[in-house]
Coordinates of C-alpha atoms in Angstrom, one line a residue:
M55 CA -14.7 19.9 28.5
K56 CA -12.7 19.3 31.7
N57 CA -14.8 18.6 34.7
K58 CA -17.9 18.6 32.5
K59 CA -20.1 15.5 32.2
I60 CA -19.8 13.6 29.0
L61 CA -22.3 10.8 28.3
L62 CA -21.0 7.9 26.2
T63 CA -23.5 5.5 24.8
G64 CA -22.3 2.1 23.7
G65 CA -19.5 2.0 26.3
S66 CA -19.4 -1.8 26.3
G67 CA -18.9 -2.0 22.5
M68 CA -15.6 -2.0 20.7
L69 CA -15.4 1.8 20.1
G70 CA -16.7 2.6 23.5
Q71 CA -14.2 0.3 25.2
N72 CA -11.4 1.9 23.1
I73 CA -12.5 5.3 24.3
L74 CA -12.8 4.4 27.9
N75 CA -9.4 2.6 28.0
N76 CA -7.5 5.4 26.4
P77 CA -5.4 7.3 28.9
L78 CA -6.8 10.6 27.5
S79 CA -10.2 9.6 28.8
K80 CA -9.0 10.4 32.3
K81 CA -9.0 14.1 31.4
F82 CA -12.8 14.1 31.2
D83 CA -15.8 13.1 33.4
L84 CA -16.9 10.3 31.1
I85 CA -20.0 8.4 32.1
A86 CA -20.8 5.2 30.2
P87 CA -23.9 3.5 31.7
S88 CA -24.7 -0.1 31.2
R89 CA -28.0 -1.1 29.5
K90 CA -29.5 -1.8 32.9
D91 CA -29.0 1.9 33.8
L92 CA -29.8 3.3 30.4
N93 CA -31.9 1.2 28.0
L94 CA -31.9 3.1 24.7
Y95 CA -34.9 1.1 23.5
D96 CA -37.0 2.8 26.2
Y97 CA -37.7 6.5 25.4
D98 CA -39.1 7.4 28.8
Q99 CA -36.1 6.0 30.6
T100 CA -33.7 7.7 28.2
L101 CA -35.4 11.0 28.6
K102 CA -35.4 10.8 32.4
Y103 CA -31.7 9.6 32.5
I104 CA -30.5 12.5 30.4
S105 CA -32.7 15.0 32.4
L106 CA -31.1 13.8 35.7
L107 CA -27.5 13.6 34.4
K108 CA -27.5 16.9 32.4
P109 CA -24.4 16.1 30.4
H110 CA -22.5 18.8 28.6
L111 CA -21.9 16.6 25.6
I112 CA -23.1 13.2 24.4
I113 CA -21.0 10.8 22.3
H114 CA -23.4 8.4 20.7
A115 CA -21.5 5.2 19.8
A116 CA -24.3 2.7 20.6
A117 CA -25.6 0.5 17.7
K118 CA -26.7 -3.0 16.9
C119 CA -23.9 -4.2 14.7
G120 CA -23.1 -7.3 12.7
G121 CA -21.2 -8.6 9.7
I122 CA -22.4 -9.2 6.2
K123 CA -24.1 -12.5 7.0
Y124 CA -26.1 -11.1 9.9
N125 CA -27.0 -7.9 8.0
T126 CA -28.2 -9.9 5.0
E127 CA -30.3 -12.3 7.0
E128 CA -31.9 -9.7 9.3
P129 CA -32.3 -6.4 7.5
L130 CA -35.5 -5.5 9.3
E131 CA -33.9 -6.1 12.7
F132 CA -31.0 -3.9 11.9
L133 CA -33.3 -1.2 10.6
S134 CA -35.9 -1.2 13.4
D135 CA -33.5 -1.7 16.3
N136 CA -31.0 1.0 15.3
L137 CA -33.8 3.4 14.3
E138 CA -35.3 3.0 17.8
I139 CA -32.0 3.5 19.5
N140 CA -31.1 6.6 17.4
K141 CA -34.6 8.1 17.6
N142 CA -34.7 7.8 21.4
I143 CA -31.3 9.2 22.2
L144 CA -31.6 12.1 19.7
N145 CA -35.1 13.1 20.7
S146 CA -34.3 12.8 24.4
S147 CA -31.2 15.0 23.9
K148 CA -33.2 17.6 22.0
E149 CA -36.0 17.7 24.6
N150 CA -33.5 18.1 27.4
K151 CA -31.8 20.9 25.4
I152 CA -28.4 19.2 25.2
K153 CA -26.4 21.5 23.1
N154 CA -23.4 19.3 22.1
F155 CA -23.8 15.9 20.4
L156 CA -21.3 13.7 18.6
N157 CA -23.0 11.1 16.4
I158 CA -20.9 8.1 15.2
S159 CA -22.1 7.0 11.8
S160 CA -20.8 4.4 9.4
S161 CA -19.3 4.4 5.9
C162 CA -22.1 2.0 4.8
I163 CA -24.3 5.1 4.3
Y164 CA -22.4 5.8 1.0
P165 CA -23.9 4.7 -2.3
I166 CA -22.5 1.9 -4.4
G167 CA -20.8 2.3 -7.7
N168 CA -18.1 4.8 -6.7
N169 CA -14.5 3.9 -7.4
K170 CA -13.0 7.2 -6.1
P171 CA -12.7 8.2 -2.4
L172 CA -16.1 8.9 -1.0
E173 CA -16.7 12.6 -0.1
E174 CA -19.4 13.7 2.3
N175 CA -21.5 15.3 -0.5
K176 CA -22.0 11.9 -2.1
I177 CA -24.4 10.8 0.7
L178 CA -27.9 10.0 -0.8
T179 CA -26.7 10.3 -4.4
G180 CA -27.3 6.6 -5.2
S181 CA -28.4 3.2 -3.9
F182 CA -27.1 1.5 -0.8
E183 CA -25.3 -1.8 -0.8
S184 CA -28.1 -4.4 -0.5
T185 CA -26.3 -6.4 2.2
N186 CA -26.5 -3.6 4.8
E187 CA -29.3 -1.4 3.6
G188 CA -31.3 -1.6 6.8
Y189 CA -28.4 -0.5 9.0
A190 CA -27.5 2.3 6.5
L191 CA -31.0 3.7 6.6
S192 CA -31.0 3.9 10.4
K193 CA -27.7 5.8 10.2
I194 CA -29.1 8.2 7.6
Y195 CA -31.9 9.0 10.0
S196 CA -29.5 10.0 12.8
L197 CA -27.2 12.0 10.4
K198 CA -30.2 14.0 9.0
F199 CA -31.6 14.6 12.5
C200 CA -28.3 16.2 13.5
E201 CA -28.2 18.2 10.3
Y202 CA -31.7 19.5 10.5
L203 CA -31.5 20.4 14.2
S204 CA -28.2 22.2 13.8
N205 CA -29.4 24.1 10.8
S206 CA -32.6 25.2 12.4
N207 CA -31.1 26.4 15.7
S208 CA -27.5 27.5 16.0
N209 CA -27.5 26.7 19.7
F210 CA -27.4 23.0 18.9
K211 CA -24.2 21.6 17.7
Y212 CA -25.1 18.0 16.6
K213 CA -22.2 16.7 14.6
T214 CA -21.6 13.4 12.8
L215 CA -18.4 11.4 12.2
I216 CA -18.3 8.8 9.4
P217 CA -15.5 6.4 10.2
C218 CA -14.3 3.8 7.8
N219 CA -14.6 0.1 8.8
L220 CA -13.2 -0.5 12.3
Y221 CA -11.4 -3.4 14.0
G222 CA -9.4 -4.0 17.1
C223 CA -9.4 -5.0 20.7
Y224 CA -12.9 -5.6 22.2
D225 CA -14.0 -6.7 18.7
D226 CA -16.7 -9.4 18.3
F227 CA -15.4 -12.7 17.0
S228 CA -18.7 -14.6 17.1
E229 CA -19.7 -16.3 13.8
H230 CA -23.0 -14.4 13.5
R231 CA -21.8 -10.9 14.4
S232 CA -18.2 -10.5 13.4
H233 CA -17.0 -8.2 10.7
L234 CA -14.3 -9.0 8.1
I235 CA -11.0 -8.8 10.1
P236 CA -12.1 -10.6 13.3
A237 CA -13.8 -13.2 11.1
I238 CA -10.5 -13.8 9.2
I239 CA -8.5 -13.9 12.4
K240 CA -10.8 -16.6 13.9
K241 CA -11.0 -18.6 10.6
I242 CA -7.3 -18.7 10.0
H243 CA -6.4 -19.4 13.7
L244 CA -8.8 -22.3 13.7
A245 CA -7.4 -23.6 10.4
K246 CA -3.9 -23.4 11.9
I247 CA -4.7 -25.3 15.1
K248 CA -6.8 -27.9 13.3
N249 CA -4.1 -28.3 10.6
K250 CA -6.6 -27.4 7.8
K251 CA -5.0 -27.1 4.4
T252 CA -7.5 -24.7 2.9
V253 CA -9.6 -21.7 3.9
S254 CA -12.6 -20.5 2.0
I255 CA -13.1 -16.8 1.1
W256 CA -16.6 -15.4 0.5
G257 CA -17.0 -14.2 -3.1
D258 CA -14.0 -13.5 -5.4
G259 CA -12.1 -11.6 -2.7
K260 CA -11.5 -8.6 -5.1
S261 CA -13.7 -6.1 -3.2
R262 CA -11.6 -3.4 -1.5
R263 CA -12.0 -2.3 2.1
E264 CA -10.5 0.4 4.3
F265 CA -9.9 -0.5 8.0
M266 CA -8.9 1.7 11.0
F267 CA -7.8 0.4 14.3
A268 CA -10.6 1.3 16.7
Y269 CA -8.1 2.7 19.3
D270 CA -7.1 5.4 16.7
L271 CA -10.7 6.5 16.2
G272 CA -11.2 6.7 20.0
D273 CA -8.0 8.8 20.2
F274 CA -9.3 11.2 17.5
I275 CA -12.6 11.7 19.4
L276 CA -10.9 12.3 22.7
N277 CA -8.4 14.7 21.1
R278 CA -11.3 16.8 19.6
L279 CA -13.5 17.1 22.7
E280 CA -11.8 20.3 23.9
S281 CA -12.1 21.9 20.5
F282 CA -15.5 20.5 19.7
N283 CA -16.8 23.8 18.3
K284 CA -14.1 23.6 15.6
L285 CA -15.1 20.1 14.4
P286 CA -17.0 20.1 11.1
F287 CA -20.6 19.2 11.3
L288 CA -20.1 16.2 9.0
M289 CA -16.8 14.5 8.3
N290 CA -15.2 11.2 7.4
V291 CA -12.4 9.7 9.5
G292 CA -10.2 7.1 7.8
V293 CA -6.7 5.9 7.0
G294 CA -6.7 6.9 3.3
K295 CA -5.8 3.5 2.0
D296 CA -7.6 0.3 1.2
Y297 CA -6.8 -3.4 0.3
T298 CA -8.6 -6.2 -1.4
V299 CA -10.3 -8.9 0.8
N300 CA -7.8 -11.3 -0.6
T301 CA -4.9 -9.2 0.6
Y302 CA -6.4 -9.0 4.2
Y303 CA -6.5 -12.8 4.2
K304 CA -2.9 -13.1 3.0
K305 CA -1.6 -10.5 5.5
I306 CA -3.4 -12.1 8.5
A307 CA -2.4 -15.6 7.5
K308 CA 1.3 -14.4 7.5
I309 CA 0.9 -12.9 11.0
I310 CA -0.8 -16.0 12.4
G311 CA 1.6 -18.3 10.7
W312 CA -0.8 -20.4 8.6
K313 CA 0.6 -21.5 5.1
G314 CA -2.4 -23.1 3.5
I315 CA -4.3 -22.4 0.3
F316 CA -7.2 -20.0 -0.2
T317 CA -10.3 -21.0 -2.1
H318 CA -13.3 -18.9 -3.1
D319 CA -17.0 -19.6 -2.6
L320 CA -18.6 -17.7 -5.5
S321 CA -22.1 -18.4 -4.2
K322 CA -21.5 -15.9 -1.4
P323 CA -21.8 -12.1 -1.9
N324 CA -18.8 -9.9 -2.5
G325 CA -20.4 -6.8 -1.0
I326 CA -19.8 -3.3 -2.3
K327 CA -16.8 -3.3 -4.7
R328 CA -15.0 -0.4 -3.0
K329 CA -15.6 1.7 0.1
L330 CA -12.7 4.1 0.6
V331 CA -13.6 7.4 2.4
S332 CA -12.1 10.8 1.4
I333 CA -10.1 12.2 4.3
K334 CA -9.8 15.8 2.9
K335 CA -11.5 17.3 5.9
Q336 CA -9.5 15.1 8.3
N337 CA -6.2 16.3 6.7
L338 CA -7.2 19.9 7.4
L339 CA -7.2 19.0 11.1
S340 CA -3.6 17.7 10.8
W341 CA -4.5 14.3 12.1
K342 CA -3.8 10.8 10.9
P343 CA -4.1 7.4 12.6
E344 CA -0.9 6.1 14.1
T345 CA -1.4 2.3 14.1
S346 CA -0.3 0.3 11.0
L347 CA -2.4 -2.6 9.7
I348 CA 0.3 -5.1 10.8
E349 CA 0.5 -3.7 14.3
G350 CA -3.2 -3.4 14.7
V351 CA -3.9 -7.0 13.5
N352 CA -1.1 -8.2 15.9
Q353 CA -2.8 -6.5 18.8
T354 CA -6.2 -7.8 17.8
Y355 CA -5.0 -11.3 17.4
Q356 CA -3.4 -11.2 20.8
Y357 CA -6.7 -10.0 22.2
Y358 CA -8.5 -12.9 20.5
L359 CA -6.0 -15.4 22.0
N360 CA -6.4 -13.9 25.5
N361 CA -10.2 -13.7 25.5
Y362 CA -11.6 -16.2 23.0
N363 CA -9.1 -19.1 22.6

């Protein structure tokens, strides 16, 4: 992959920034256009951009993302916007005969009701979690596009990674769009500086979640580019361990130094009970993320203080 053009979509997002700011990225000719230069909502522009660039490989990390509140309130927006983005980049890549494509999916595509680690063959074996069904459906489209194209023509290697939940530097801390860990960091930080004695947790806090530091996923992707042909066509990437929402609140409160009391708003949704991905395929590649939860939260909190405080 050295000296060969690699197009990265979503370069301004959390994962995109963690790829671009990794020292390993300097080994490649990574091109991450802004939305002004590449509007993925515009098929004709996307088709033309890829035709002129002629990248050797595309990493598709662009997506319209948001937390449980935003997903619940705007399922049609998450379905239609992400479907348009995915449809345009995938069809443009196929039409331009781009042979190598790395699609970044999401663990929200797995069905509810599974207490064991989620293996890749469990996809489409049950119902989606209702709070992010629209987003999940758009991700299923891109996964199946990659699968169908690769199966029908061996010249196309369109592969999909399914990461567990991500957090880290360049995360979104806005009230409407933030996911669990940035939302907790902001909520507890504000409670500390305002001397609040209580912090409310949505639901009962017993749901379990797995989180990976986004830098580690970026590191995994960059380390696999030179051996892209050996990467499975569909695989999870995770840390192999999960915690309850209550535990994340307690750990982050300790890091920030807030010593108040947690309450629970049982009128709010809990979300899926458990979403731990199986990392059997990942283990076969002899790779595991290096950043501990404590270290990752510390770095994320420092990023928040430097950029949002």
